[in-house]
Amino acid sequence: MFKKSILPAVLVCAMSAAALASGAVELTDPNTAKIREMLTEQGYEIAKIKIEDGLYEAYARKDGKKYEVFLNADFEVVRTELDD
């Protein structure tokens, strides 16, 4: 019984440690500038940047289409969605 109740707690601690190790997502002027520069170099026009679900979310246009570009704390693009 004790083993079953401790496993979820251990998993939560491990996931929290991994999240902290990767760095925090903070919407500061330098971070926003870095995201804008990086995505502009890739051909995007950036409209707005915010934080959603622990990721940076950039609203952008490219080739006449709207996109939502999600980046992690290391400024790596983890997902891009077409915004209808």
PDB file of C-alpha atoms in Angstrom:
ATOM      1  CA  MET A   1       0.000   0.000   0.000  1.00  0.00           C
ATOM      2  CA  PHE A   2       2.801   2.436   0.870  1.00  0.00           C
ATOM      3  CA  LYS A   3       4.558   1.761  -2.441  1.00  0.00           C
ATOM      4  CA  LYS A   4       1.449   2.662  -4.444  1.00  0.00           C
ATOM      5  CA  SER A   5       0.980   5.987  -2.670  1.00  0.00           C
ATOM      6  CA  ILE A   6       4.619   7.091  -2.907  1.00  0.00           C
ATOM      7  CA  LEU A   7       5.034   6.443  -6.640  1.00  0.00           C
ATOM      8  CA  PRO A   8       2.811   9.355  -7.791  1.00  0.00           C
ATOM      9  CA  ALA A   9       4.642  11.711  -5.410  1.00  0.00           C
ATOM     10  CA  VAL A  10       8.021  10.609  -6.757  1.00  0.00           C
ATOM     11  CA  LEU A  11       6.844  11.113 -10.338  1.00  0.00           C
ATOM     12  CA  VAL A  12       5.540  14.601  -9.579  1.00  0.00           C
ATOM     13  CA  CYS A  13       8.854  15.563  -7.953  1.00  0.00           C
ATOM     14  CA  ALA A  14      10.828  14.217 -10.899  1.00  0.00           C
ATOM     15  CA  MET A  15       8.695  16.101 -13.429  1.00  0.00           C
ATOM     16  CA  SER A  16       8.959  19.308 -11.401  1.00  0.00           C
ATOM     17  CA  ALA A  17      12.733  18.997 -11.228  1.00  0.00           C
ATOM     18  CA  ALA A  18      12.911  18.504 -14.996  1.00  0.00           C
ATOM     19  CA  ALA A  19      10.790  21.596 -15.566  1.00  0.00           C
ATOM     20  CA  LEU A  20      13.002  23.694 -13.309  1.00  0.00           C
ATOM     21  CA  ALA A  21      16.166  22.392 -14.909  1.00  0.00           C
ATOM     22  CA  SER A  22      15.055  23.514 -18.364  1.00  0.00           C
ATOM     23  CA  GLY A  23      14.539  27.087 -17.167  1.00  0.00           C
ATOM     24  CA  ALA A  24      11.567  29.291 -16.626  1.00  0.00           C
ATOM     25  CA  VAL A  25       9.564  30.901 -19.386  1.00  0.00           C
ATOM     26  CA  GLU A  26       9.447  34.640 -18.627  1.00  0.00           C
ATOM     27  CA  LEU A  27       8.058  37.335 -20.891  1.00  0.00           C
ATOM     28  CA  THR A  28      10.801  39.946 -20.547  1.00  0.00           C
ATOM     29  CA  ASP A  29      11.890  42.539 -23.095  1.00  0.00           C
ATOM     30  CA  PRO A  30      15.138  40.672 -23.904  1.00  0.00           C
ATOM     31  CA  ASN A  31      13.268  37.362 -24.348  1.00  0.00           C
ATOM     32  CA  THR A  32      10.627  38.986 -26.535  1.00  0.00           C
ATOM     33  CA  ALA A  33      13.333  40.629 -28.652  1.00  0.00           C
ATOM     34  CA  LYS A  34      15.138  37.311 -29.041  1.00  0.00           C
ATOM     35  CA  ILE A  35      11.950  35.543 -30.178  1.00  0.00           C
ATOM     36  CA  ARG A  36      11.092  38.347 -32.610  1.00  0.00           C
ATOM     37  CA  GLU A  37      14.593  38.328 -34.102  1.00  0.00           C
ATOM     38  CA  MET A  38      14.719  34.554 -34.408  1.00  0.00           C
ATOM     39  CA  LEU A  39      11.301  34.195 -36.045  1.00  0.00           C
ATOM     40  CA  THR A  40      11.814  37.230 -38.292  1.00  0.00           C
ATOM     41  CA  GLU A  41      14.973  35.560 -39.635  1.00  0.00           C
ATOM     42  CA  GLN A  42      12.757  32.573 -40.498  1.00  0.00           C
ATOM     43  CA  GLY A  43      10.413  34.786 -42.527  1.00  0.00           C
ATOM     44  CA  TYR A  44       7.671  35.420 -39.959  1.00  0.00           C
ATOM     45  CA  GLU A  45       6.064  38.780 -39.177  1.00  0.00           C
ATOM     46  CA  ILE A  46       5.339  38.781 -35.440  1.00  0.00           C
ATOM     47  CA  ALA A  47       2.131  40.379 -34.167  1.00  0.00           C
ATOM     48  CA  LYS A  48       2.109  39.391 -30.488  1.00  0.00           C
ATOM     49  CA  ILE A  49       3.994  37.182 -28.030  1.00  0.00           C
ATOM     50  CA  LYS A  50       2.537  35.753 -24.834  1.00  0.00           C
ATOM     51  CA  ILE A  51       2.935  32.761 -22.534  1.00  0.00           C
ATOM     52  CA  GLU A  52       0.580  29.800 -22.699  1.00  0.00           C
ATOM     53  CA  ASP A  53       0.890  26.453 -20.892  1.00  0.00           C
ATOM     54  CA  GLY A  54       4.518  27.103 -19.961  1.00  0.00           C
ATOM     55  CA  LEU A  55       5.570  27.982 -23.511  1.00  0.00           C
ATOM     56  CA  TYR A  56       6.146  31.199 -25.406  1.00  0.00           C
ATOM     57  CA  GLU A  57       3.386  31.640 -27.980  1.00  0.00           C
ATOM     58  CA  ALA A  58       4.044  33.953 -30.922  1.00  0.00           C
ATOM     59  CA  TYR A  59       1.214  35.032 -33.203  1.00  0.00           C
ATOM     60  CA  ALA A  60       2.793  35.396 -36.610  1.00  0.00           C
ATOM     61  CA  ARG A  61       2.208  35.662 -40.352  1.00  0.00           C
ATOM     62  CA  LYS A  62       4.186  34.002 -43.112  1.00  0.00           C
ATOM     63  CA  ASP A  63       3.354  33.649 -46.800  1.00  0.00           C
ATOM     64  CA  GLY A  64      -0.071  35.218 -46.208  1.00  0.00           C
ATOM     65  CA  LYS A  65      -1.063  32.705 -43.521  1.00  0.00           C
ATOM     66  CA  LYS A  66      -1.471  33.151 -39.749  1.00  0.00           C
ATOM     67  CA  TYR A  67       0.458  30.892 -37.386  1.00  0.00           C
ATOM     68  CA  GLU A  68       0.854  30.270 -33.700  1.00  0.00           C
ATOM     69  CA  VAL A  69       4.483  29.362 -33.006  1.00  0.00           C
ATOM     70  CA  PHE A  70       5.264  27.787 -29.629  1.00  0.00           C
ATOM     71  CA  LEU A  71       8.762  27.895 -28.126  1.00  0.00           C
ATOM     72  CA  ASN A  72      10.191  26.371 -24.969  1.00  0.00           C
ATOM     73  CA  ALA A  73      12.393  28.069 -22.347  1.00  0.00           C
ATOM     74  CA  ASP A  74      15.457  27.389 -24.527  1.00  0.00           C
ATOM     75  CA  PHE A  75      13.811  29.273 -27.434  1.00  0.00           C
ATOM     76  CA  GLU A  76      13.392  26.086 -29.456  1.00  0.00           C
ATOM     77  CA  VAL A  77      10.277  25.857 -31.629  1.00  0.00           C
ATOM     78  CA  VAL A  78       8.317  22.910 -30.251  1.00  0.00           C
ATOM     79  CA  ARG A  79       5.113  23.310 -32.256  1.00  0.00           C
ATOM     80  CA  THR A  80       3.668  25.427 -35.048  1.00  0.00           C
ATOM     81  CA  GLU A  81      -0.061  25.609 -35.691  1.00  0.00           C
ATOM     82  CA  LEU A  82      -1.938  27.177 -38.565  1.00  0.00           C
ATOM     83  CA  ASP A  83      -4.246  29.811 -37.056  1.00  0.00           C
ATOM     84  CA  ASP A  84      -7.542  29.879 -38.922  1.00  0.00           C
TER      85      ASP A  84
END
